[in-house]
XYZ file of C-alpha atoms in Angstrom:
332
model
C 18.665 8.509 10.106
C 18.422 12.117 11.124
C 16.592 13.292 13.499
C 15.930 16.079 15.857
C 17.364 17.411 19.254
C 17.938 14.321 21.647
C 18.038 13.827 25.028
C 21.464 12.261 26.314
C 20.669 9.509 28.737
C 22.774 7.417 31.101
C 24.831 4.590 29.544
C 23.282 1.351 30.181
C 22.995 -1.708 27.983
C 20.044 -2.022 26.118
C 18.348 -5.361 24.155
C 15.196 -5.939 21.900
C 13.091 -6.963 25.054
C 13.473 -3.199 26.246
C 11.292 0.078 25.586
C 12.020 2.776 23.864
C 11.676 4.907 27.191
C 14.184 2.392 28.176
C 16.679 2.227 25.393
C 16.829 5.758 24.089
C 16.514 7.660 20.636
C 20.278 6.477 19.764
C 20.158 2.929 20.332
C 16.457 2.313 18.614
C 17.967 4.496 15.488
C 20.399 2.171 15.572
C 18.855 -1.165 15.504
C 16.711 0.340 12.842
C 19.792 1.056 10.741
C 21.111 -2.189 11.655
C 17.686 -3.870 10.395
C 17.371 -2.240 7.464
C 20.923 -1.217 6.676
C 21.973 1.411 3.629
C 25.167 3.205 3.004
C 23.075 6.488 2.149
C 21.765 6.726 6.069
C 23.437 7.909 9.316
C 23.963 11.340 8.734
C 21.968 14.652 9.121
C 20.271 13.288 5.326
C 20.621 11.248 2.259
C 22.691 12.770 -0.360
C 21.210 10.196 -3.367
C 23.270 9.010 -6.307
C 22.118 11.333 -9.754
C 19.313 9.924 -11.215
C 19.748 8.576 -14.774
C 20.164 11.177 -17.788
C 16.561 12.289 -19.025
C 15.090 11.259 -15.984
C 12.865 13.131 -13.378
C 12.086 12.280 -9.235
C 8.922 11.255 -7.964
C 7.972 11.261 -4.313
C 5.082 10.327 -2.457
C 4.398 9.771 1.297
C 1.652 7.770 2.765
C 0.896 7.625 6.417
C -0.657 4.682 8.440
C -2.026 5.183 12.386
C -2.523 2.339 15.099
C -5.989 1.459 14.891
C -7.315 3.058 11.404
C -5.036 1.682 9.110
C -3.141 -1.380 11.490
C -3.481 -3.231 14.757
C -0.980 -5.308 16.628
C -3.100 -8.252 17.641
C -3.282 -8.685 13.961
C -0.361 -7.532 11.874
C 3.429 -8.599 13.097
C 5.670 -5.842 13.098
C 7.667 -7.073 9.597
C 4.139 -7.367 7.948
C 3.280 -3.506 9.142
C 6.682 -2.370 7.842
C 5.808 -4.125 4.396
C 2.275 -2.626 3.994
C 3.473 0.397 4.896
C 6.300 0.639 1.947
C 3.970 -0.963 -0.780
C 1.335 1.219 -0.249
C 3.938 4.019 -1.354
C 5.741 2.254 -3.709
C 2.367 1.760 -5.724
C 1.763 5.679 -5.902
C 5.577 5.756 -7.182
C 3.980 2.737 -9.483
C 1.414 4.059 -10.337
C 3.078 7.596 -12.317
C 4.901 4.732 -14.522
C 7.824 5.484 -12.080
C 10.650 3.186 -10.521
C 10.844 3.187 -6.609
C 14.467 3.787 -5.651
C 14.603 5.141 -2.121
C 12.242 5.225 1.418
C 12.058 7.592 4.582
C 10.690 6.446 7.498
C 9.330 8.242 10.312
C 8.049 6.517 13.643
C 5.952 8.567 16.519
C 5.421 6.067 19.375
C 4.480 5.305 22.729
C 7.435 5.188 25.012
C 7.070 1.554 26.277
C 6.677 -0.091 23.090
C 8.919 -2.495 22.570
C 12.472 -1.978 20.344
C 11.992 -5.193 18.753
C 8.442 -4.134 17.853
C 10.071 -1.514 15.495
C 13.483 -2.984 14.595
C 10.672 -5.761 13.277
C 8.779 -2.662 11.190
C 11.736 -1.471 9.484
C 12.818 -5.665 8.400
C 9.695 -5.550 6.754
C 10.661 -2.404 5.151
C 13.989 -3.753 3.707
C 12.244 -7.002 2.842
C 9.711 -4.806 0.571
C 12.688 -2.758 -0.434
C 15.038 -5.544 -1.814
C 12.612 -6.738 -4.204
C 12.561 -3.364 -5.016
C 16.282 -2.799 -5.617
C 15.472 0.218 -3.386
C 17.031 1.038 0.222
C 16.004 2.430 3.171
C 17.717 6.312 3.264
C 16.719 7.942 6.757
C 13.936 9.323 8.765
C 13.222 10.684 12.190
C 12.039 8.833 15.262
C 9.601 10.467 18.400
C 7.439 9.937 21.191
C 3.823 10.225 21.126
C 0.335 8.770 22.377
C -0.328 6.401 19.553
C 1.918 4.672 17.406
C 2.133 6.123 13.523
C 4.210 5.568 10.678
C 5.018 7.742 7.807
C 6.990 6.622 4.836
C 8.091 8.691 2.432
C 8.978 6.907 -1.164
C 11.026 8.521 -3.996
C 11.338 7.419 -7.623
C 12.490 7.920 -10.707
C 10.227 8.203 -14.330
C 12.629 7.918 -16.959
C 12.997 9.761 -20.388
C 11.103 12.386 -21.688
C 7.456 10.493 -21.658
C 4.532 12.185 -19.527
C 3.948 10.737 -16.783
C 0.715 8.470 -15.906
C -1.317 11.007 -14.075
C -4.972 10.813 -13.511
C -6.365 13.472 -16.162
C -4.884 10.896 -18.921
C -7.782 8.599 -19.765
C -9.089 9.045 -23.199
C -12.278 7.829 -24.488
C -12.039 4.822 -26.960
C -9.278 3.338 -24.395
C -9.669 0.292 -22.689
C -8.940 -0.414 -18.539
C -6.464 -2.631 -17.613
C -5.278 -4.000 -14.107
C -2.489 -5.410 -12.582
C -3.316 -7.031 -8.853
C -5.643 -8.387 -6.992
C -9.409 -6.970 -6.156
C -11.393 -7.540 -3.078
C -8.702 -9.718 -1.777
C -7.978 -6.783 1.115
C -11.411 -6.216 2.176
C -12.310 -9.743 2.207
C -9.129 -10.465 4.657
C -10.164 -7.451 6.847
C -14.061 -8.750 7.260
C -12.131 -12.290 8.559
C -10.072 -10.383 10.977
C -12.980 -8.978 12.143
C -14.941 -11.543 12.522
C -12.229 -14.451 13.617
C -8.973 -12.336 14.643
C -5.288 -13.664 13.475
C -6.014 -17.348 14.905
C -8.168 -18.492 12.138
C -9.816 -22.024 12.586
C -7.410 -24.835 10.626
C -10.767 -26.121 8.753
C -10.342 -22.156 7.426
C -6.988 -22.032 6.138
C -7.748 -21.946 2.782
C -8.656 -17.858 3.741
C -4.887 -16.915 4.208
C -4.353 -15.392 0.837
C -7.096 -12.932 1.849
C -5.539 -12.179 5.651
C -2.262 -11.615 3.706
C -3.486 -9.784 1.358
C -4.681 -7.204 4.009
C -1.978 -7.638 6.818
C 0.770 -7.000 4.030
C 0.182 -6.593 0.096
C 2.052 -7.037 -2.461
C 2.646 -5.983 -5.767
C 5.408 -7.193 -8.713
C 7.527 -4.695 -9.377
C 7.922 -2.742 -12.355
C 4.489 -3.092 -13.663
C 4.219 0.433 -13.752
C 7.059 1.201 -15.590
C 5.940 -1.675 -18.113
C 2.383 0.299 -18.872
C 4.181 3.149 -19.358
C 6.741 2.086 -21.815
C 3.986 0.316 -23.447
C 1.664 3.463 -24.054
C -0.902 3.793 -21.083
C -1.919 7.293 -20.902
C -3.166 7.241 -17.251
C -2.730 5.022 -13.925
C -3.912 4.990 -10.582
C -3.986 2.342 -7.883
C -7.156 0.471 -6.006
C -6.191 2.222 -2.637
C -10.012 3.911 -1.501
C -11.561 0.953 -2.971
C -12.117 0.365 -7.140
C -15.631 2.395 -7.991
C -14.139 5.397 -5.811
C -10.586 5.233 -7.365
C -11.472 4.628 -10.672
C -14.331 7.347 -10.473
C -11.944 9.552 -9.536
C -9.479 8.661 -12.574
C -12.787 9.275 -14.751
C -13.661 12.835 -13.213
C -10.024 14.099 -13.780
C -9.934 12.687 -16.870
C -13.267 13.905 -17.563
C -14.919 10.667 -19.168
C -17.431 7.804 -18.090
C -15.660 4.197 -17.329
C -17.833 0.977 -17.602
C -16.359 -1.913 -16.110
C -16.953 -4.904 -17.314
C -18.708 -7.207 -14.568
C -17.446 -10.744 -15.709
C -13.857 -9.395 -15.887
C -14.033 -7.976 -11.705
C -16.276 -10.865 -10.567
C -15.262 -11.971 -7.502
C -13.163 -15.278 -7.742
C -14.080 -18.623 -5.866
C -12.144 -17.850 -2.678
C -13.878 -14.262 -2.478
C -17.364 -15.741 -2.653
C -16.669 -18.857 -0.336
C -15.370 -16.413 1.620
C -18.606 -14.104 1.592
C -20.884 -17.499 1.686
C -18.775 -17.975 4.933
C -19.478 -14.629 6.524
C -22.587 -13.602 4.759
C -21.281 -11.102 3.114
C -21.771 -9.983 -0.481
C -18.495 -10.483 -1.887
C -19.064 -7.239 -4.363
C -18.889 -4.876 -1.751
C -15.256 -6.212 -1.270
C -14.365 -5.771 -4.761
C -16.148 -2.510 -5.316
C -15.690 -0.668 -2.295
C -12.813 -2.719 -0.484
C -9.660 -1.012 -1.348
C -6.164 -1.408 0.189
C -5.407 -3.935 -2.653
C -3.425 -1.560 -4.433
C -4.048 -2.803 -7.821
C -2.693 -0.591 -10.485
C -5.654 0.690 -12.907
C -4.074 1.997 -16.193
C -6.089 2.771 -19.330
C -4.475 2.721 -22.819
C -5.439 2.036 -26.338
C -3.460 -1.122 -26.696
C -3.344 -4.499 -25.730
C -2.968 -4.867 -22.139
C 0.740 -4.895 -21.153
C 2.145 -7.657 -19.515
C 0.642 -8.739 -16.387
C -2.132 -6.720 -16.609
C -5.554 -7.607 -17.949
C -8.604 -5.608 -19.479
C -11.513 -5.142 -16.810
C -13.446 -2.080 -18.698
C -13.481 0.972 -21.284
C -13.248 4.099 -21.205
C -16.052 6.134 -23.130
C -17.448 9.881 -23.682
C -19.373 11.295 -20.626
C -19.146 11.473 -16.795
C -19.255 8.613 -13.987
C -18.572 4.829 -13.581
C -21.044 1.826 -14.441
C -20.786 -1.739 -14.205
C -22.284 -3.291 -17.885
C -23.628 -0.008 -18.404
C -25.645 -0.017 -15.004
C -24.733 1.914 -11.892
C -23.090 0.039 -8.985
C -24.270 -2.264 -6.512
C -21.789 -0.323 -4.405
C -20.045 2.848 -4.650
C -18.519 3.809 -1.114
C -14.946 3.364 0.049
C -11.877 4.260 2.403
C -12.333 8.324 3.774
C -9.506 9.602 6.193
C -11.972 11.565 8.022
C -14.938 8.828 8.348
């Protein structure tokens, strides 16, 4: 894991109960390494095997601040180190791409604890294994609040375009792969119960999990490429902005079909629960990460059709506008 110019401090042993004031740039690096171990990391960078004849590299990088986008009293460290890999590995996902490799950079307080982040980077390698995908460096530093950067790579084989956003063709249909709603609906619970949910409530986990650390199968972007989607995106800012955005690059109007996004029987009892109208979860939720491909085909395995894609400008719900239409902004 490089990093920049250190600080040599006095020898003295060190465990996971200790700070990082305490333990020093050297030995957190290491039980980093140690937690999420690779051949390619330890030096000054990552020298990464060739990638695969006709193929190209994608990167992305995706940043995440204590407070906005995580808090401790709700997340462990493993699940923070898991969202915090798939929300990259979906924009390497969403191109049609193949994750292979993750950077990780950590500003934090000095007196948070080393265990705290040798527990974010085994959720990283957790995330990474199913992956077939390793953690390859990063950099490590102090600051006021705690934030983590991760920086995924990938690789889109052969000569095919890749699924950008200005793909979407009118006459195609829109497919999904994932989960919608789930994400906002466990974020209202947090809110409203914190991590200790009542036991008469358990049946609400998948919708904590869901926000504390998605997940996505792997390769399903790759699949709707090979299979002839023309465009992709993921359910990140919530699905009316994300897909509205797909349909402005794309320039075309997507109607999403309302029976085919309705929220499930866990969303609503969850809404009857908290009052809340469970479409503003699905439409405006985000952090689900769903991948949102259009094609002309049938949709490719493990995805399923939720709209079309026609001539014109916009998104509707059965031709109608939405109940809905706000989402994540970095700057709210």
């Amino acid at each position: 894991m490089a990093c920049g110019p250190r600080k040599e401090k006095e020898s003295v042993t060190v465990g996971l109960s200790h700070t990082l004031d305490q333990a020093g740039e050297r030995h957190v690096i290491h039980e980093i390494v140690t937690a999420a171990p690779s051949a390619l990391n330890g030096d000054d960078a990552a020298v990464l095997y060739p990638a695969a004849p006709n193929s190209r590299t994608v990167a992305a990088t995706d940043m995440m601040v204590e407070g906005r986008h995580f808090r401790r009293d709700w997340s462990t460290a493993a699940e923070i180190g898991q969202k915090a890999i798939v929300r990259n590995f979906a924009d390497i996902e969403a191109m049609g791409a193949r994750p292979t490799a993750a950077l990780l950079a950590i500003a934090a307080p000095g007196d948070t604890p080393v265990d705290f982040v040798r527990g974010i980077a085994q959720g990283i390698a957790e995330r990474c294994a199913v992956y077939n995908a390793e953690l390859v460096g990063g950099d490590l530093t102090r600051s006021e609040s705690l934030i983590i950067n991760v920086t995924a790579l990938g690789s889109l084989g052969g000569s095919g375009a890749a699924l950008t956003l200005d793909g979407a063709r009118a006459g195609q249909k829109l497919v999904a792969h994932g989960k919608i709603g789930y994400s906002g609906a466990g974020l209202a619970l947090l809110q409203r119960y914190g991590r200790a949910l009542p036991p008469e409530l358990e049946e609400f986990w998948p919708l904590v999990d869901a926000h504390c650390a998605p997940s996505l199968t792997p390769g399903r972007g790759v699949i709707a490429r090979a299979t002839g989607s023309t465009s992709m995106t993921d359910n990140s800012d919530g699905l009316v902005r994300d897909v509205g955005h797909l349909a402005q690059r794309s320039g075309v109007h997507i109607d999403l079909d309302r029976g085919a996004i309705a929220p499930d029987p866990l969303l609503a009892a969850a809404g009857a629960l908290l009052d809340i109208d469970p479409w503003e979860w699905v439409l405006t939720g985000g952090e689900d990460h769903t991948l949102l491909a259009t094609t002309y085909k049938s949709a490719p395995s493990g995805f399923r059709e939720i709209g079309r894609v026609m001539r014109g400008t916009g998104v509707t719900i059965d031709g109608e506008e939405p109940r809905y239409n706000g989402g994540w902004e970095g700057f709210a």
